[in-house]
Structure formats: structure tokens, C-alpha cells
PDB file of C-alpha atoms in Angstrom:
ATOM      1  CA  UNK A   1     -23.609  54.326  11.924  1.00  0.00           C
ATOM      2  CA  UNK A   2     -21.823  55.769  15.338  1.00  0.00           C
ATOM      3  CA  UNK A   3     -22.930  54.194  18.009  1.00  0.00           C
ATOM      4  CA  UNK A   4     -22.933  55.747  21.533  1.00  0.00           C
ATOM      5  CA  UNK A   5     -23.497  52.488  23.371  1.00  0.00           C
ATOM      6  CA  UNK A   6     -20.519  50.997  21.609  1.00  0.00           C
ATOM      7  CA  UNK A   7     -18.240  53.930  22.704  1.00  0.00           C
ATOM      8  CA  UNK A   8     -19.573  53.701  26.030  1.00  0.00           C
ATOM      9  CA  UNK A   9     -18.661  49.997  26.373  1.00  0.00           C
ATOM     10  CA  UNK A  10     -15.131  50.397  24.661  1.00  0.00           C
ATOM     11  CA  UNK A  11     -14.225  53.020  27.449  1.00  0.00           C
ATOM     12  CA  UNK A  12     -15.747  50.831  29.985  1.00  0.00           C
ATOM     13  CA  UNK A  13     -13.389  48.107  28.844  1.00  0.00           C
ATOM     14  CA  UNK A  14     -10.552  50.311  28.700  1.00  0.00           C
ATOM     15  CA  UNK A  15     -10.692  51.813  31.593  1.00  0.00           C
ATOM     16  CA  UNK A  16      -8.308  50.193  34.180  1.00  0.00           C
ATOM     17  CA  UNK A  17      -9.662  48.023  37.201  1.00  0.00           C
ATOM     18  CA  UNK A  18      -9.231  49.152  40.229  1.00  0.00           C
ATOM     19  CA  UNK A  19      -7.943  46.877  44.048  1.00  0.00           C
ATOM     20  CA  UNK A  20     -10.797  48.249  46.362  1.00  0.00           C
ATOM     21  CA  UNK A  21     -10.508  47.759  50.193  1.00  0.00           C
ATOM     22  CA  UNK A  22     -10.435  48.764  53.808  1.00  0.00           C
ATOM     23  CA  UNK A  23      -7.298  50.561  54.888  1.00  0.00           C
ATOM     24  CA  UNK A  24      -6.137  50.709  58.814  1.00  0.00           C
ATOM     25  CA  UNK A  25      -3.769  53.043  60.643  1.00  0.00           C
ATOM     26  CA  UNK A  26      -0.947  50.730  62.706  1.00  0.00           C
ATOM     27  CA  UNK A  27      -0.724  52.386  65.579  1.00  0.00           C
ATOM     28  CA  UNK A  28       1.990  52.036  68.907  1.00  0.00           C
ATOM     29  CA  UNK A  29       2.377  52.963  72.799  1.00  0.00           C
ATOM     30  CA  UNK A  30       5.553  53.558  73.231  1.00  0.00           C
ATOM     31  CA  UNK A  31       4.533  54.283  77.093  1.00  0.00           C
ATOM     32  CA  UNK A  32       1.033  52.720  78.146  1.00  0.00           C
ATOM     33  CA  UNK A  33       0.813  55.362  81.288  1.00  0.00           C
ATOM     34  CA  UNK A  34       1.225  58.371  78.756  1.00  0.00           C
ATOM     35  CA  UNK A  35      -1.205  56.486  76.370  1.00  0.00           C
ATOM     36  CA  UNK A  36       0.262  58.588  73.588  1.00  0.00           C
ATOM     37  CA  UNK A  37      -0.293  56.541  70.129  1.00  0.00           C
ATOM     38  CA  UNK A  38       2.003  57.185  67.404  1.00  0.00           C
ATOM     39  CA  UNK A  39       1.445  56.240  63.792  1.00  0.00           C
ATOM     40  CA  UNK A  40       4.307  53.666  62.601  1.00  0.00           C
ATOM     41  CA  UNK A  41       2.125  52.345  59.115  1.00  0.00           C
ATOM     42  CA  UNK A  42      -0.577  51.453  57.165  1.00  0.00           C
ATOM     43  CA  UNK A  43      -2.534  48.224  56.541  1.00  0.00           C
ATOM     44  CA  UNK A  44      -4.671  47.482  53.324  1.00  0.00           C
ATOM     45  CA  UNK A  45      -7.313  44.642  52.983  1.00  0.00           C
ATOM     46  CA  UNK A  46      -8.363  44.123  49.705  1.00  0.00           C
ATOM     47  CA  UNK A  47     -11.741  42.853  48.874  1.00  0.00           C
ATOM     48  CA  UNK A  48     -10.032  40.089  47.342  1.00  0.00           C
ATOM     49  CA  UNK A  49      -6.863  38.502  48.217  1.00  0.00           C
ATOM     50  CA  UNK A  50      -4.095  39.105  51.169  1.00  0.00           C
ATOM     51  CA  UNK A  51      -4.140  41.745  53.634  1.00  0.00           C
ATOM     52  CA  UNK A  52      -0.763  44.342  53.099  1.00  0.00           C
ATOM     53  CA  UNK A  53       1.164  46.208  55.384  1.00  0.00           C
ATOM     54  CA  UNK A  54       4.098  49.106  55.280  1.00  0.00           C
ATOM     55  CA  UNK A  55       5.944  50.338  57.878  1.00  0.00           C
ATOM     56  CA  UNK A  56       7.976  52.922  58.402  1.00  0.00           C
ATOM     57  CA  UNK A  57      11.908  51.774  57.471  1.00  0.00           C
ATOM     58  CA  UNK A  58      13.822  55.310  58.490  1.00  0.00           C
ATOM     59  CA  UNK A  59      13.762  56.106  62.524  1.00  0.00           C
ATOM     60  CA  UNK A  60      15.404  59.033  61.950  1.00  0.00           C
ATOM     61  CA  UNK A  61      12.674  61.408  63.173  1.00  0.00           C
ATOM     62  CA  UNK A  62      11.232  58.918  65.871  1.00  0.00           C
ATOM     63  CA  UNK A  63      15.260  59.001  67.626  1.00  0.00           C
ATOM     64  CA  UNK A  64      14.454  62.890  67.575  1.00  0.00           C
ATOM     65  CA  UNK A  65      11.211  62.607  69.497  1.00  0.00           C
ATOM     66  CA  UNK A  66      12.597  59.971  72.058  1.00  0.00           C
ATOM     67  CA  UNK A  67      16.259  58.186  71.982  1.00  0.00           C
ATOM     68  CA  UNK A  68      17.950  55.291  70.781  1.00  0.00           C
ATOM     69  CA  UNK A  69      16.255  52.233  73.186  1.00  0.00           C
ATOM     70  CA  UNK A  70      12.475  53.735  71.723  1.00  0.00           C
ATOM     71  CA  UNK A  71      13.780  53.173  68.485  1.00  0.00           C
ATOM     72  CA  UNK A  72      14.439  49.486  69.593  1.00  0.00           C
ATOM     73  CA  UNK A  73      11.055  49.163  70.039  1.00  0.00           C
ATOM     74  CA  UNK A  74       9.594  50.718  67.499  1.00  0.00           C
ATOM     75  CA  UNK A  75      11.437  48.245  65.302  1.00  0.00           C
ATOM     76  CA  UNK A  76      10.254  45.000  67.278  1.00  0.00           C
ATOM     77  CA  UNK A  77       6.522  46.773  67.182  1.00  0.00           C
ATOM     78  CA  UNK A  78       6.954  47.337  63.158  1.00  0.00           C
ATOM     79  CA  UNK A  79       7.742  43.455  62.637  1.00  0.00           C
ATOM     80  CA  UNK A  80       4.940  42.067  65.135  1.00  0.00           C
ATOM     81  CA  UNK A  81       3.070  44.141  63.258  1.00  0.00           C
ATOM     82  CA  UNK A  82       3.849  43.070  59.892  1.00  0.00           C
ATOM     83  CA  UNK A  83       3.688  39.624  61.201  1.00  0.00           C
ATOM     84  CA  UNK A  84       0.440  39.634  62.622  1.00  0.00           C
ATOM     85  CA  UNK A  85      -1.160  41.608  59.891  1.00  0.00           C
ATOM     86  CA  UNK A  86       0.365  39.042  57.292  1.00  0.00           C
ATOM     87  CA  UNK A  87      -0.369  35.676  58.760  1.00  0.00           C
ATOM     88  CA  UNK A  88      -3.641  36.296  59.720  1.00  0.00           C
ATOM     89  CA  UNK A  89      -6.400  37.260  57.262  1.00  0.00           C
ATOM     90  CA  UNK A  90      -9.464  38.426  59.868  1.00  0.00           C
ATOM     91  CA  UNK A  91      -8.539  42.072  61.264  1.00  0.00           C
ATOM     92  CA  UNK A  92     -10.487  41.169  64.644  1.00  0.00           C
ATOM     93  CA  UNK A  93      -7.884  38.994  65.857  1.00  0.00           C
ATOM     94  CA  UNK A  94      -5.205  42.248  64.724  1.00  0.00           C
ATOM     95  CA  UNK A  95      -4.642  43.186  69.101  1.00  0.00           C
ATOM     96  CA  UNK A  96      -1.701  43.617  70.769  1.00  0.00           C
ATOM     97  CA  UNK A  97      -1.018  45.260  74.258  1.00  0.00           C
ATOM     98  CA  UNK A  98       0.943  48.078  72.777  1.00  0.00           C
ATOM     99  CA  UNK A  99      -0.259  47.945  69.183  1.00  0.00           C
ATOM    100  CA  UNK A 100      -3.454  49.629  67.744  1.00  0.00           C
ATOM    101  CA  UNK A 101      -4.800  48.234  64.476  1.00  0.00           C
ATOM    102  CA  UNK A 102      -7.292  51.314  63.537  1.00  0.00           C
ATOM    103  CA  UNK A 103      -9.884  50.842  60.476  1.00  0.00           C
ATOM    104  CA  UNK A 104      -9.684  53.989  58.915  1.00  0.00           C
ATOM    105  CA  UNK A 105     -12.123  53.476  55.952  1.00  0.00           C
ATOM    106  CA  UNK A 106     -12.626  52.432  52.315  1.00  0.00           C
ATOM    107  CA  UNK A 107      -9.765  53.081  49.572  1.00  0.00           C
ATOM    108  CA  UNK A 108      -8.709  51.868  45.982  1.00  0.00           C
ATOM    109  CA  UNK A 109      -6.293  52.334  43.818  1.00  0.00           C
ATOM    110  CA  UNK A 110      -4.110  50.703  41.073  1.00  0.00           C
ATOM    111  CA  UNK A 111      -2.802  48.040  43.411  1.00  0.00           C
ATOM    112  CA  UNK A 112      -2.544  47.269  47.321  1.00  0.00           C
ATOM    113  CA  UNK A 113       1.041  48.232  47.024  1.00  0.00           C
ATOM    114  CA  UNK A 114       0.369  52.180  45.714  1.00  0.00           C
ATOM    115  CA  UNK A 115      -2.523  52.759  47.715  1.00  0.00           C
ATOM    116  CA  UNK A 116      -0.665  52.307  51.411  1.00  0.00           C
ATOM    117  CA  UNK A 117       2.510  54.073  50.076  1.00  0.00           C
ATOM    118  CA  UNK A 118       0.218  56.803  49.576  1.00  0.00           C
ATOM    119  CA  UNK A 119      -0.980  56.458  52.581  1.00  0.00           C
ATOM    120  CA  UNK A 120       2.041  56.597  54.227  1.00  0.00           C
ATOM    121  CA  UNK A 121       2.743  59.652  52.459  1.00  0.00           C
ATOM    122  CA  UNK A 122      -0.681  61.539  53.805  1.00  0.00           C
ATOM    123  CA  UNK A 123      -0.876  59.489  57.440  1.00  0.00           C
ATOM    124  CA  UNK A 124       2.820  58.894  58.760  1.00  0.00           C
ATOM    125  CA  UNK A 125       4.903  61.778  58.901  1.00  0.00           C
ATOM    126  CA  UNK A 126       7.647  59.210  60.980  1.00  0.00           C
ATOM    127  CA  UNK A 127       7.956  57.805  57.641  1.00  0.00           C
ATOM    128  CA  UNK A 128       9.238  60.776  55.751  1.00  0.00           C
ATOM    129  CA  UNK A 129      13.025  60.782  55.901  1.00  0.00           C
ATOM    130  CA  UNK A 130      15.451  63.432  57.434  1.00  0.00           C
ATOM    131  CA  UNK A 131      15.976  65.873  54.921  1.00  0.00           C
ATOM    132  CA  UNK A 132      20.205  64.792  54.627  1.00  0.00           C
ATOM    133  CA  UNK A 133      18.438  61.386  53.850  1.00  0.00           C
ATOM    134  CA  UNK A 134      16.381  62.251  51.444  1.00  0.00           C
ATOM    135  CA  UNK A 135      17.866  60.559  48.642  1.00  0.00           C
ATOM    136  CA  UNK A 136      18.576  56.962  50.725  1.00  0.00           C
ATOM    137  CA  UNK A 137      17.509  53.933  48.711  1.00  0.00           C
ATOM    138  CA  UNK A 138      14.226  52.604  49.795  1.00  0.00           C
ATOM    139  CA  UNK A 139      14.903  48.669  48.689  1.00  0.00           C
ATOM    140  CA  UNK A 140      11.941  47.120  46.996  1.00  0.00           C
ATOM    141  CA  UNK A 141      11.814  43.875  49.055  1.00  0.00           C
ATOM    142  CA  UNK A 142      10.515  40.205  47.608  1.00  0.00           C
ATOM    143  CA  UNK A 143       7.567  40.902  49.376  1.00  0.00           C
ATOM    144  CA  UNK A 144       7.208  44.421  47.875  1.00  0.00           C
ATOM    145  CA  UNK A 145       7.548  43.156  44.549  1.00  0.00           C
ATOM    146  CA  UNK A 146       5.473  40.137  45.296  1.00  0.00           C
ATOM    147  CA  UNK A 147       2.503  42.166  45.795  1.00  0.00           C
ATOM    148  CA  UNK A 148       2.703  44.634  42.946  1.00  0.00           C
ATOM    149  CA  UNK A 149       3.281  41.893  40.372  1.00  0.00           C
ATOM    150  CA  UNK A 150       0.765  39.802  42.025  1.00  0.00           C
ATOM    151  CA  UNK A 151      -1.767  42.748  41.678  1.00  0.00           C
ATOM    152  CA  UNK A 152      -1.155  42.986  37.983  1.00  0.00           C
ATOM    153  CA  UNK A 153      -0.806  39.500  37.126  1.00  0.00           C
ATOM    154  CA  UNK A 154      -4.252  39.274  38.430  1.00  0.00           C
ATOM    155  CA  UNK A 155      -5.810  41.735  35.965  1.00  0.00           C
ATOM    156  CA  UNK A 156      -3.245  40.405  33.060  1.00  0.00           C
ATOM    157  CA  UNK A 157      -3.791  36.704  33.678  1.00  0.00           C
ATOM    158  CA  UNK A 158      -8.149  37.378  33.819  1.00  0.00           C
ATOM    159  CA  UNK A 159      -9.530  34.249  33.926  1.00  0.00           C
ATOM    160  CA  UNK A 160      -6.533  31.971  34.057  1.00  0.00           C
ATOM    161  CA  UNK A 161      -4.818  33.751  36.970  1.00  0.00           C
ATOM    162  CA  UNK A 162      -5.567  31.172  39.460  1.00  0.00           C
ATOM    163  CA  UNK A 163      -4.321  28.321  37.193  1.00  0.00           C
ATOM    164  CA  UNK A 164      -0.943  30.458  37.524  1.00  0.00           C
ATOM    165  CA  UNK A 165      -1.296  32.059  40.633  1.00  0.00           C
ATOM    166  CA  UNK A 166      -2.360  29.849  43.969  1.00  0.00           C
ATOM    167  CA  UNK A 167      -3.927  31.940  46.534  1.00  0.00           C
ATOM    168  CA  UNK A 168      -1.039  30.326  48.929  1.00  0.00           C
ATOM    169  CA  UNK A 169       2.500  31.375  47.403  1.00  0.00           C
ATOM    170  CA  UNK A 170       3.994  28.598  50.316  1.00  0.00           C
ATOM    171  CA  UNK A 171       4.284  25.124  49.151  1.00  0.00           C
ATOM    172  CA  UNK A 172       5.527  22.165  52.029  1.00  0.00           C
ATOM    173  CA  UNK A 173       7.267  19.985  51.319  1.00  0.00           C
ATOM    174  CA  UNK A 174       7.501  16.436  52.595  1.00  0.00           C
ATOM    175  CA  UNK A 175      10.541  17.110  54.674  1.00  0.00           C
ATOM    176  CA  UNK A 176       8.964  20.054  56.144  1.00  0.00           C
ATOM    177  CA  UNK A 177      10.679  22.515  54.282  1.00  0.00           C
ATOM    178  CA  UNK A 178       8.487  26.176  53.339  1.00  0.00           C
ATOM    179  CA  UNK A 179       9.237  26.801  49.790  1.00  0.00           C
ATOM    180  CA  UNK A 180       8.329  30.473  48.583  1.00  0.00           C
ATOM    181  CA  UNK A 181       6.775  29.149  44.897  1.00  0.00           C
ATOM    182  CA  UNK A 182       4.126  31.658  43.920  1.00  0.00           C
ATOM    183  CA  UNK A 183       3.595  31.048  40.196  1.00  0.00           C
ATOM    184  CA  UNK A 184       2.477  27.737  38.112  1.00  0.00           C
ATOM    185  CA  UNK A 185       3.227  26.515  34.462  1.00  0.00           C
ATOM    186  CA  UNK A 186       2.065  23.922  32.720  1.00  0.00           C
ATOM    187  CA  UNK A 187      -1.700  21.765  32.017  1.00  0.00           C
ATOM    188  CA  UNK A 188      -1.403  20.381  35.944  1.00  0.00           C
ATOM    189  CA  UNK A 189       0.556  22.642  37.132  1.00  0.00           C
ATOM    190  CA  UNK A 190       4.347  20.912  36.840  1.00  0.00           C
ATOM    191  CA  UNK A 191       6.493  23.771  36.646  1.00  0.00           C
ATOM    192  CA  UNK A 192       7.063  26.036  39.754  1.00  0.00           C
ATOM    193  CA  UNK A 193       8.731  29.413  39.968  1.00  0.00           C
ATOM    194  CA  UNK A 194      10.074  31.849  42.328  1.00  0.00           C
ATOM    195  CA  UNK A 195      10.868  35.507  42.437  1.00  0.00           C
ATOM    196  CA  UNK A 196      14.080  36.777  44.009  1.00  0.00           C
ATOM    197  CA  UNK A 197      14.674  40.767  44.955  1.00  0.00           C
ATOM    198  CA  UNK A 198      18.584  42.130  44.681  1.00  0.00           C
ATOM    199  CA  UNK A 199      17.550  45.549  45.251  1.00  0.00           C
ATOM    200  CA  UNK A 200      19.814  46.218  48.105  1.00  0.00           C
ATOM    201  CA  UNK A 201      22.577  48.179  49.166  1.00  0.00           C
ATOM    202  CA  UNK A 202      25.050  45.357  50.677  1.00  0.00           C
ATOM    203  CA  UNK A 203      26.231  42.352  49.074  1.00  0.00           C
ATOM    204  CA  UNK A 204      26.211  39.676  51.452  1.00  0.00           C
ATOM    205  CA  UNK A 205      22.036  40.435  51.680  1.00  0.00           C
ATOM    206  CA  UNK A 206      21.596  40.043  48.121  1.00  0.00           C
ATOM    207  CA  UNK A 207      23.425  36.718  47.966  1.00  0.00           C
ATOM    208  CA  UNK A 208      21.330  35.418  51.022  1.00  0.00           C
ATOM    209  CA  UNK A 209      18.511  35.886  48.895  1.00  0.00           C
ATOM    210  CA  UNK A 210      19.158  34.841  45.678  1.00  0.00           C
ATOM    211  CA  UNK A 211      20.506  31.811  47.695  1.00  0.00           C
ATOM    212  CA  UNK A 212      17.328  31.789  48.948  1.00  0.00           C
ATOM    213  CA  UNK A 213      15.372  31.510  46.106  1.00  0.00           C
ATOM    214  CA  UNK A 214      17.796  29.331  44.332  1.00  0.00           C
ATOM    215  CA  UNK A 215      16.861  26.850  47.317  1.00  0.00           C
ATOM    216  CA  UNK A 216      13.483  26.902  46.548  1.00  0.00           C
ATOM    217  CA  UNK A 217      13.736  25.861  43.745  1.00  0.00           C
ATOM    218  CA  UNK A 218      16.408  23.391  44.090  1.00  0.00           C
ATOM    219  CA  UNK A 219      14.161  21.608  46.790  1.00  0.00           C
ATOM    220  CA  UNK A 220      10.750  21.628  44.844  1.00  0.00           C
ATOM    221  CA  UNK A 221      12.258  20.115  42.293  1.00  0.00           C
ATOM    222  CA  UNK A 222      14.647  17.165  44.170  1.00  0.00           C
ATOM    223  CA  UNK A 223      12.012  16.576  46.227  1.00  0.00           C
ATOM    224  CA  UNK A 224       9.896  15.538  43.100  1.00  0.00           C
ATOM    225  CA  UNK A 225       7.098  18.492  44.456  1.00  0.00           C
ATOM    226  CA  UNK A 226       7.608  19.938  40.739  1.00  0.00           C
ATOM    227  CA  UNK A 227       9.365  18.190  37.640  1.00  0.00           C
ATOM    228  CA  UNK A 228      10.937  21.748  36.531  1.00  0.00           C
ATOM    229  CA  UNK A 229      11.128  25.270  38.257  1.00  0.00           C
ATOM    230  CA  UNK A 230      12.770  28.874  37.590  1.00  0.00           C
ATOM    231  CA  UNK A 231      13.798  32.172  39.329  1.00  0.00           C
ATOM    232  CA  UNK A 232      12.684  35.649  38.498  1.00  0.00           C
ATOM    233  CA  UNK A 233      15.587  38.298  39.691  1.00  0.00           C
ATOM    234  CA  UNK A 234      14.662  41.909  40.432  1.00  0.00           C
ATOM    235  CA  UNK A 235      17.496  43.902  39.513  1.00  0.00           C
ATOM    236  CA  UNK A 236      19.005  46.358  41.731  1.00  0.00           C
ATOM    237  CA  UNK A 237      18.110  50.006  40.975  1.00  0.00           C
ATOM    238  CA  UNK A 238      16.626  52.940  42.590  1.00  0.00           C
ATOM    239  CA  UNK A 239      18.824  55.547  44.277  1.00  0.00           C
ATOM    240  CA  UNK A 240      21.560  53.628  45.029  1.00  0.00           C
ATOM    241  CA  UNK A 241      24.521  55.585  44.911  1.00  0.00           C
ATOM    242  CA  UNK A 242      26.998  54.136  41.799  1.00  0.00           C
ATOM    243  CA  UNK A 243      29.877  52.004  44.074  1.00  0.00           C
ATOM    244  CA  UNK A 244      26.460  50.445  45.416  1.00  0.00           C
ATOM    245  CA  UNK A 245      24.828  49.626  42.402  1.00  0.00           C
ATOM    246  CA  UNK A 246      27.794  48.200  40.964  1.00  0.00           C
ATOM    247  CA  UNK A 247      28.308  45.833  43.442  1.00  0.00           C
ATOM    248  CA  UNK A 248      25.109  44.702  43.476  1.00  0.00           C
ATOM    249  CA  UNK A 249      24.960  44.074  39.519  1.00  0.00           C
ATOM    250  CA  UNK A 250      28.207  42.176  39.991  1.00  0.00           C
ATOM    251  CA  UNK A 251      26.698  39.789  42.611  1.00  0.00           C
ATOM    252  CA  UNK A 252      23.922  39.693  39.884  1.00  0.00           C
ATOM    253  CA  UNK A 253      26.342  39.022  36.997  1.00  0.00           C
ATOM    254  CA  UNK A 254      27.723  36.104  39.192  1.00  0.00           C
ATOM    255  CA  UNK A 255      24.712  34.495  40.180  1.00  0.00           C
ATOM    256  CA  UNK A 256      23.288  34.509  36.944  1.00  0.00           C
ATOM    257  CA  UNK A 257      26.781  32.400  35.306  1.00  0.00           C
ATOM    258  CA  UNK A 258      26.039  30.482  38.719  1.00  0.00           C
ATOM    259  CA  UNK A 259      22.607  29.314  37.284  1.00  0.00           C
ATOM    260  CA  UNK A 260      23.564  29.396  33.736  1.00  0.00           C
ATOM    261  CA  UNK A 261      26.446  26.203  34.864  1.00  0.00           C
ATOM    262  CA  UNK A 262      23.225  24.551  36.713  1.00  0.00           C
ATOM    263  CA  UNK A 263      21.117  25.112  33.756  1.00  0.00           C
ATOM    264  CA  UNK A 264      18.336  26.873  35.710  1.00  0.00           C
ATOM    265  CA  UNK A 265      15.810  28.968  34.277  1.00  0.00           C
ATOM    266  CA  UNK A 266      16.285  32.385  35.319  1.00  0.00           C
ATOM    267  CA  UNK A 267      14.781  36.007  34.179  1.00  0.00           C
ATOM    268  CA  UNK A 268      15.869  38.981  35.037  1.00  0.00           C
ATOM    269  CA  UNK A 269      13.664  42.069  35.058  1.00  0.00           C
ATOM    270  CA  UNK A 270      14.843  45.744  36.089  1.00  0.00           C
ATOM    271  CA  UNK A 271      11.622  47.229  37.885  1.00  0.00           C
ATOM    272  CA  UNK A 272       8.448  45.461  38.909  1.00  0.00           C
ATOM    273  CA  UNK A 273       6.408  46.056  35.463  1.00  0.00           C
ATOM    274  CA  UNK A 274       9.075  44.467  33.468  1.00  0.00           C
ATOM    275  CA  UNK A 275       9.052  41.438  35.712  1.00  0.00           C
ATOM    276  CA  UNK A 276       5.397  41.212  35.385  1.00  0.00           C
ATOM    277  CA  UNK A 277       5.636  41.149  31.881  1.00  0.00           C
ATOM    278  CA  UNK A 278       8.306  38.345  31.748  1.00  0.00           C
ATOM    279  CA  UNK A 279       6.184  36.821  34.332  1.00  0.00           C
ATOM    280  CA  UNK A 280       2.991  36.419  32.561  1.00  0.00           C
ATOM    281  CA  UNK A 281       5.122  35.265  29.254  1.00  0.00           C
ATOM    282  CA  UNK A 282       6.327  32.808  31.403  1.00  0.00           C
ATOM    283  CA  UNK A 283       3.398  31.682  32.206  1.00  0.00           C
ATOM    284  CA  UNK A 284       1.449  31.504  29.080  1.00  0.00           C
ATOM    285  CA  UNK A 285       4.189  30.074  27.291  1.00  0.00           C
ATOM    286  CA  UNK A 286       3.471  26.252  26.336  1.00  0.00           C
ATOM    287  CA  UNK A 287       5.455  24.379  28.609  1.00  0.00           C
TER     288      UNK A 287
END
């Protein structure tokens, strides 16, 4: 016999789980006599886990409104920002002289990541490039990725997502060192792993970081932190124009034969879904 309850429940089940949260305009003086604020991002603190922050990456608009020393500042104001916001999880201590953290109100969404970019969108209008800019590549950083795969993982993973996921993707060493390790494998935990972004336009900035990450890993494991670790590699994409996405995939190519002679695990993924998928594989995979 049909059963309404059942149908109920199966769309219940089906129905995709939402990141819920307090958003907050990021606000900055540029002149504390004029008191004028201008809106230069958006911060998101989920009810669970880290708070996020996006700023704007294209000062375009802002050199039209003022000159080249504001936009100076409005880059120095973006990264306090972004640093304050990120290493510290209470949004009372969020104060600055010339920076305005603003609660704005509840929100949800898919993930921490699409809710602020569509905030952006609706709150930020410095954000919006020129229109001759439109089509620039807008780089998905580590920390960009981090947080959408993070955000997924912890709907894919249910119950064992904190057995693969620490709350704290920094691990010290004994030396000191800050290793970026944010996922686990393994009964205790033995196997470490990184994740490593080349989505950018010039070369010498995707070899610093999948030097970078390759460090990581190389010190967890000398170090005897972790008896094996491995790198996840974002592929470069977006609108890159072709001589730039080229390049990149060649520094890729290279890094990748680079690990291959080291015998490193590595995984290449080319957007943030596929990662997460290789990811949580990874993860669940008897080690």
C-alpha cells in the first residue's frame, strides 16, 4: 500500500542540507573626518565550523572613485580584514579603527563559499569588474577551494567527517614548522594530506604553491608527524585566456613527473566537485 509518510520521509532525506549562519558587511573609512563607509566584502559565520570572508580582488572601480594611493589602502584594509576575520572565531573582537564589521542578518545556502559570493554579487558593487574586464580570471585560491570541499566533505563524510576532517587544518610540528594538512586516513589517523590550488594566471605563483604543499608534506612525514601523506592539485581552469592556461598545465605536467620520481601520492582534480569526490575516495579507501 502507498504510503504518504514514507514519501514524505524519502523527500526529507533527499532533500539537500543546507550551511545556515550570520552574514556581515566588511566595511572601510577610507577618510575618518568624511566618515564615508564603503563596502569592500562579506563575512559568513556558519553555525558550525570557521567563519569565511571575500573581498573584493578588482580595484578597478574604487581607482575611479578616488586614485591610485586609496587603492593602496583598500588592499592593506582587505587583508587585515581577511586576517582578522579568519584567525579569530568570536565576531566581538572583529574592530578596527578604519574597519567596520556589520552583522547584517541570518543566511544559508549550499555552502559558506556560494552564499558570500552571492552576497557580493547583491551588497558590493566595488566588486563587479570594469566592463573591458569582464572576462578576467577570478583564481580559485587554496583557501577558496578549501572551504567548498570542506563544506561538502562534511555532508559526504556524515558521521565519519571528523575522523577525516580535524576542525584545525594546521598541524605543528616539533621544529615549529605550520603544516597546512587538512584531511586524515587511516584507523589512528597515520596518513596526512594536503590540497594545492594552480588556478592562476602566472607561473612562478603556481610553482610557489605546489612547492608549498609539496613541503607539507615532505615535513609531516620526515618529521615522523605522519608515516605517509599526499597532495590534491586543483587544476587550472576558468577564463584564463589559452597562452595562460597552457602554461599553467605545463607547470602542472612537470610537477606531477616531479612527484611521480619521489613517489608521492598525488590527485589531480579539474574543479572543486571533482576534487571532493577524489577526496572523500581518498579517504574511505582502506589504507
Amino acid at each position: 500500500m502507498l504510503n504518504i509518510d514514507d514519501i514524505f520521509r524519502e523527500k526529507q532525506s533527499a532533500a539537500p542540507c543546507l550551511v545556515k549562519g550570520k552574514w556581515y558587511r566588511v566595511q572601510w573609512t577610507p577618510d575618518l573626518s568624511a566618515g564615508e563607509r564603503l563596502n569592500l566584502g562579506v563575512a559568513f559565520l556558519p553555525q558550525q565550523g570557521s567563519p569565511y570572508i571575500q573581498t573584493i580582488d578588482d580595484f578597478g572601480r574604487l581607482r575611479c572613485l578616488f586614485d591610485d594611493r586609496a587603492e593602496f589602502h583598500a588592499k592593506l584594509a582587505c587583508r587585515v580584514a581577511e586576517m582578522m576575520i579568519e584567525s579569530e572565531p568570536n565576531p566581538e573582537n572583529w574592530t578596527s579603527p578604519q574597519l567596520s564589521i556589520v552583522e547584517g542578518g541570518f543566511a544559508q545556502g549550499e555552502s559558506a563559499d556560494e552564499i558570500v559570493e552571492r552576497m557580493m554579487e547583491d551588497l558590493v558593487p566595488l566588486s563587479a569588474p570594469r566592463a573591458h574586464r569582464s572576462t578576467r580570471h577570478s583564481p580559485i585560491t587554496k583557501k577558496r577551494a578549501y572551504t567548498r570541499i570542506n563544506d561538502s566533505l562534511s555532508f559526504r563524510l556524515g558521521n565519519e567527517y571528523r575522523q577525516h576532517v580535524p576542525k584545525d587544518p594546521q598541524v605543528k610540528t616539533a621544529l615549529g614548522i605550520s603544516l597546512f594538512l587538512p584531511f586524515r586516513r587511516g584507523c589512528d589517523g597515520h596518513e596526512a594530506a594536503t590540497i594545492v590550488s594552480a588556478d592562476f594566471t602566472r607561473p612562478e605563483k603556481i610553482r610557489g604553491e605546489l612547492y608549498l604543499g609539496h613541503r607539507d608534506v615532505s615535513v609531516a612525514t620526515t618529521e615522523k608527524a605522519f608515516r605517509k601523506g599526499a597532495i590534491f592539485i586543483l587544476r587550472p581552469g576558468g577564463n584564463m585566456k589559452t597562452a595562460d592556461l597552457r602554461a599553467a598545465e605545463e607547470e602542472v605536467r612537470d610537477f606531477s613527473l616531479y612527484l611521480k620520481s619521489l613517489r608521492v601520492p598525488h590527485y589531480l582534480g579539474k574543479n572543486t566537485d571533482e576534487l571532493t569526490d577524489v577526496i572523500k575516495e581518498w579517504c574511505l579507501e582502506v589504507a
